[in-house]
Amino acid sequence: MTIAVAGTGYVGLSIATLLAQHNEVVAVDVIPEKVAAINNRKSPLRDEYIEQYFAEKKLYLQATLDAEDAYCNADFVVIAVPTNYDNQKDFFDTSLVEQVISNVAECNPNAAIVIKSTVPVGYTESISKKYPTNSILFSPEFLRESMALYDNLYPSRIIVGCAESQNSIAERFAHLLKQGALKEDVEVSLMGTTEAEAVKLFANTYLALRISYFNELDTYAETK
């Protein structure tokens, strides 16, 4: 299986490392220094498990600046580019996600696209209508910074959102994630793309709520 991963932040590089244990993986980035570091098996990020796997494991992983070449030869294209939230415009900037989808649709419409980036609820369904590709899935990540590969090796659950007609492709991708994980009997849930996006939204807001709540408790304790 040949897999291209767009983006080498914590999400992209941890997924690339996980999948590169059993598959040919090409990580795509626009920063030459990051590409060179990955090809020299030096992690450009601070992550103990990525550093360990780079040093000790046999990984079928290479990095490139040539996005078109990576996408055109891939069975799966995993999108892990930034979608920073714009407070002034009140929306996620999905322009980089759409740029990757557009490139893949042009050079390799038979590839399955998996969005790992955080996107608005309903985005995958709407973008699927715009581009003539084999399939566009959404698979949310639940990772901690500096522990991203660990959280992929021991996932709390694997969620893949897809159209009903794409269940077999979603199952294949879920299998790839399970194959690379160390945790046994990982729960896998297939659901609609909008439902999967909502799961990610609810998880993020719940974590933010917890942080805010305990900050308020701390403030109360300090004042009393």
Short mmCIF file of C-alpha atoms in Angstrom, two decimals:
data_model
loop_
_atom_site.label_atom_id
_atom_site.label_comp_id
_atom_site.label_asym_id
_atom_site.label_seq_id
_atom_site.Cartn_x
_atom_site.Cartn_y
_atom_site.Cartn_z
CA MET A 1 0.00 0.00 0.00
CA THR A 2 1.33 3.42 -0.95
CA ILE A 3 0.22 6.34 1.21
CA ALA A 4 0.90 10.06 0.89
CA VAL A 5 0.58 12.26 3.98
CA ALA A 6 0.13 15.99 3.39
CA GLY A 7 1.60 17.90 6.32
CA THR A 8 4.26 16.92 8.86
CA GLY A 9 3.02 18.55 12.05
CA TYR A 10 2.19 16.39 15.04
CA VAL A 11 -0.84 14.84 13.34
CA GLY A 12 0.79 14.22 9.97
CA LEU A 13 4.18 12.99 11.16
CA SER A 14 2.74 10.67 13.79
CA ILE A 15 0.32 9.13 11.27
CA ALA A 16 3.11 8.82 8.70
CA THR A 17 5.35 7.07 11.23
CA LEU A 18 2.56 4.74 12.35
CA LEU A 19 1.64 3.72 8.80
CA ALA A 20 5.26 3.46 7.62
CA GLN A 21 5.79 0.35 9.73
CA HIS A 22 3.89 -1.71 7.13
CA ASN A 23 3.34 0.57 4.11
CA GLU A 24 5.27 2.78 1.72
CA VAL A 25 4.64 6.29 3.02
CA VAL A 26 5.61 9.61 1.47
CA ALA A 27 5.30 12.66 3.74
CA VAL A 28 4.79 15.97 1.93
CA ASP A 29 5.83 19.34 3.31
CA VAL A 30 6.81 22.76 1.94
CA ILE A 31 9.72 23.33 4.34
CA PRO A 32 13.00 21.88 2.96
CA GLU A 33 14.59 21.62 6.41
CA LYS A 34 11.75 19.41 7.71
CA VAL A 35 11.90 17.19 4.63
CA ALA A 36 15.67 16.79 4.99
CA ALA A 37 15.37 16.01 8.70
CA ILE A 38 12.76 13.29 8.14
CA ASN A 39 14.81 11.69 5.37
CA ASN A 40 17.80 11.69 7.74
CA ARG A 41 15.61 10.10 10.45
CA LYS A 42 15.78 13.18 12.68
CA SER A 43 12.39 14.19 14.04
CA PRO A 44 11.65 17.88 13.42
CA LEU A 45 9.21 17.71 16.36
CA ARG A 46 9.65 17.03 20.05
CA ASP A 47 7.97 13.66 20.47
CA GLU A 48 9.69 10.89 22.41
CA TYR A 49 8.04 8.04 20.51
CA ILE A 50 8.63 9.52 17.05
CA GLU A 51 12.28 10.04 17.97
CA GLN A 52 12.51 6.47 19.25
CA TYR A 53 10.86 4.98 16.16
CA PHE A 54 13.09 7.03 13.87
CA ALA A 55 16.15 5.72 15.68
CA GLU A 56 15.17 2.09 16.24
CA LYS A 57 12.46 0.95 13.82
CA LYS A 58 12.56 0.04 10.17
CA LEU A 59 10.23 2.54 8.55
CA TYR A 60 9.23 2.67 4.89
CA LEU A 61 9.10 6.44 5.09
CA GLN A 62 10.45 9.22 2.93
CA ALA A 63 9.66 12.90 2.75
CA THR A 64 9.39 15.14 -0.30
CA LEU A 65 8.69 18.66 -1.48
CA ASP A 66 7.10 17.26 -4.67
CA ALA A 67 3.44 17.01 -3.70
CA GLU A 68 2.19 16.10 -7.16
CA ASP A 69 4.52 13.11 -7.47
CA ALA A 70 3.50 11.86 -4.00
CA TYR A 71 -0.23 12.22 -4.63
CA CYS A 72 -0.21 10.77 -8.13
CA ASN A 73 1.28 7.46 -6.98
CA ALA A 74 -0.74 6.99 -3.78
CA ASP A 75 -3.55 4.59 -2.92
CA PHE A 76 -4.49 6.78 0.06
CA VAL A 77 -3.81 10.48 0.59
CA VAL A 78 -4.04 11.56 4.23
CA ILE A 79 -4.56 15.30 4.74
CA ALA A 80 -3.07 16.72 7.95
CA VAL A 81 -2.52 20.35 7.02
CA PRO A 82 -3.34 23.27 9.36
CA THR A 83 -6.92 24.61 9.50
CA ASN A 84 -6.48 27.41 12.00
CA TYR A 85 -9.65 28.99 13.38
CA ASP A 86 -10.08 32.65 12.44
CA ASN A 87 -11.79 34.44 15.33
CA GLN A 88 -12.47 37.56 13.28
CA LYS A 89 -14.10 35.72 10.39
CA ASP A 90 -15.55 33.02 12.71
CA PHE A 91 -14.59 30.02 10.55
CA PHE A 92 -11.89 27.42 9.98
CA ASP A 93 -9.50 28.22 7.15
CA THR A 94 -9.82 25.08 5.02
CA SER A 95 -8.01 26.49 1.99
CA LEU A 96 -4.99 24.18 2.40
CA VAL A 97 -7.25 21.13 2.71
CA GLU A 98 -9.09 22.05 -0.47
CA GLN A 99 -5.81 22.69 -2.27
CA VAL A 100 -4.67 19.12 -1.55
CA ILE A 101 -8.05 17.68 -2.59
CA SER A 102 -7.94 19.67 -5.82
CA ASN A 103 -4.43 18.42 -6.61
CA VAL A 104 -5.36 14.80 -5.92
CA ALA A 105 -8.58 15.05 -7.95
CA GLU A 106 -6.59 16.36 -10.90
CA CYS A 107 -3.75 13.83 -10.94
CA ASN A 108 -5.13 10.75 -9.16
CA PRO A 109 -8.94 10.67 -8.89
CA ASN A 110 -8.85 6.97 -7.94
CA ALA A 111 -7.00 7.66 -4.69
CA ALA A 112 -8.95 7.57 -1.45
CA ILE A 113 -8.61 10.86 0.45
CA VAL A 114 -8.71 10.86 4.25
CA ILE A 115 -9.07 14.22 6.01
CA LYS A 116 -7.37 14.28 9.41
CA SER A 117 -7.38 18.07 9.72
CA THR A 118 -10.03 19.65 11.92
CA VAL A 119 -12.83 20.95 9.68
CA PRO A 120 -16.33 22.40 10.20
CA VAL A 121 -19.25 20.01 10.59
CA GLY A 122 -20.61 19.22 7.12
CA TYR A 123 -17.38 20.12 5.32
CA THR A 124 -16.51 16.65 4.00
CA GLU A 125 -19.96 16.10 2.53
CA SER A 126 -19.95 19.48 0.80
CA ILE A 127 -16.41 19.16 -0.57
CA SER A 128 -17.18 15.63 -1.86
CA LYS A 129 -19.82 17.11 -4.16
CA LYS A 130 -17.33 19.59 -5.57
CA TYR A 131 -14.51 17.24 -6.60
CA PRO A 132 -14.77 14.07 -8.73
CA THR A 133 -12.68 11.70 -6.64
CA ASN A 134 -13.05 8.06 -5.66
CA SER A 135 -13.85 8.90 -2.06
CA ILE A 136 -13.26 11.53 0.62
CA LEU A 137 -13.32 10.27 4.20
CA PHE A 138 -13.00 12.05 7.52
CA SER A 139 -11.11 10.41 10.38
CA PRO A 140 -10.74 12.61 13.48
CA GLU A 141 -7.57 12.55 15.56
CA PHE A 142 -7.46 12.59 19.36
CA LEU A 143 -3.80 13.38 19.97
CA ARG A 144 -1.74 15.24 22.53
CA GLU A 145 1.17 17.44 21.55
CA SER A 146 4.52 15.68 22.19
CA MET A 147 2.59 12.39 22.68
CA ALA A 148 1.09 12.13 19.21
CA LEU A 149 2.66 8.84 18.12
CA TYR A 150 1.95 7.25 21.51
CA ASP A 151 -1.71 8.20 21.15
CA ASN A 152 -1.75 6.59 17.69
CA LEU A 153 -0.08 3.46 19.03
CA TYR A 154 -2.59 3.24 21.88
CA PRO A 155 -5.73 4.90 20.47
CA SER A 156 -8.83 5.35 22.61
CA ARG A 157 -10.90 4.60 19.49
CA ILE A 158 -10.69 4.75 15.71
CA ILE A 159 -13.41 6.68 13.92
CA VAL A 160 -13.81 6.88 10.15
CA GLY A 161 -16.59 8.89 8.58
CA CYS A 162 -17.73 7.98 5.08
CA ALA A 163 -20.68 7.70 2.76
CA GLU A 164 -22.44 4.35 3.03
CA SER A 165 -21.13 3.33 -0.39
CA GLN A 166 -17.56 3.84 0.85
CA ASN A 167 -17.70 1.49 3.85
CA SER A 168 -15.20 -0.95 2.35
CA ILE A 169 -12.64 1.84 1.79
CA ALA A 170 -13.22 3.14 5.32
CA GLU A 171 -12.68 -0.36 6.71
CA ARG A 172 -9.40 -0.63 4.78
CA PHE A 173 -8.15 2.62 6.28
CA ALA A 174 -9.25 1.63 9.78
CA HIS A 175 -7.34 -1.63 9.30
CA LEU A 176 -4.19 0.29 8.39
CA LEU A 177 -4.45 2.29 11.63
CA LYS A 178 -5.08 -0.86 13.70
CA GLN A 179 -2.22 -2.68 11.97
CA GLY A 180 0.26 -0.06 13.15
CA ALA A 181 -1.12 0.23 16.68
CA LEU A 182 0.24 -1.65 19.70
CA LYS A 183 -3.05 -1.64 21.57
CA GLU A 184 -5.16 -4.73 20.96
CA ASP A 185 -8.92 -4.76 20.39
CA VAL A 186 -9.17 -1.10 19.46
CA GLU A 187 -12.79 -0.03 19.06
CA VAL A 188 -13.55 0.97 15.46
CA SER A 189 -16.62 3.00 14.56
CA LEU A 190 -17.74 3.72 11.01
CA MET A 191 -20.27 6.51 10.64
CA GLY A 192 -21.31 9.33 8.35
CA THR A 193 -18.78 12.08 7.69
CA THR A 194 -20.93 14.76 9.34
CA GLU A 195 -21.37 12.58 12.44
CA ALA A 196 -17.60 11.99 12.62
CA GLU A 197 -16.95 15.72 12.32
CA ALA A 198 -19.43 16.32 15.15
CA VAL A 199 -17.61 13.77 17.34
CA LYS A 200 -14.40 15.76 16.87
CA LEU A 201 -16.17 19.05 17.62
CA PHE A 202 -17.81 17.67 20.76
CA ALA A 203 -14.53 16.18 22.01
CA ASN A 204 -12.69 19.46 21.49
CA THR A 205 -15.36 21.56 23.19
CA TYR A 206 -15.61 19.11 26.10
CA LEU A 207 -11.85 19.35 26.72
CA ALA A 208 -12.01 23.14 26.51
CA LEU A 209 -14.93 23.13 28.95
CA ARG A 210 -12.97 21.00 31.42
CA ILE A 211 -9.99 23.35 31.27
CA SER A 212 -12.20 26.39 31.78
CA TYR A 213 -14.00 24.73 34.68
CA PHE A 214 -10.84 23.83 36.56
CA ASN A 215 -9.40 27.29 35.89
CA GLU A 216 -12.50 28.73 37.57
CA LEU A 217 -12.05 26.37 40.52
CA ASP A 218 -8.44 27.51 40.84
CA THR A 219 -9.47 31.16 40.76
CA TYR A 220 -12.15 30.52 43.40
CA ALA A 221 -9.67 28.68 45.63
CA GLU A 222 -7.11 31.50 45.32
CA THR A 223 -9.65 34.18 46.24
CA LYS A 224 -11.15 32.21 49.15
#
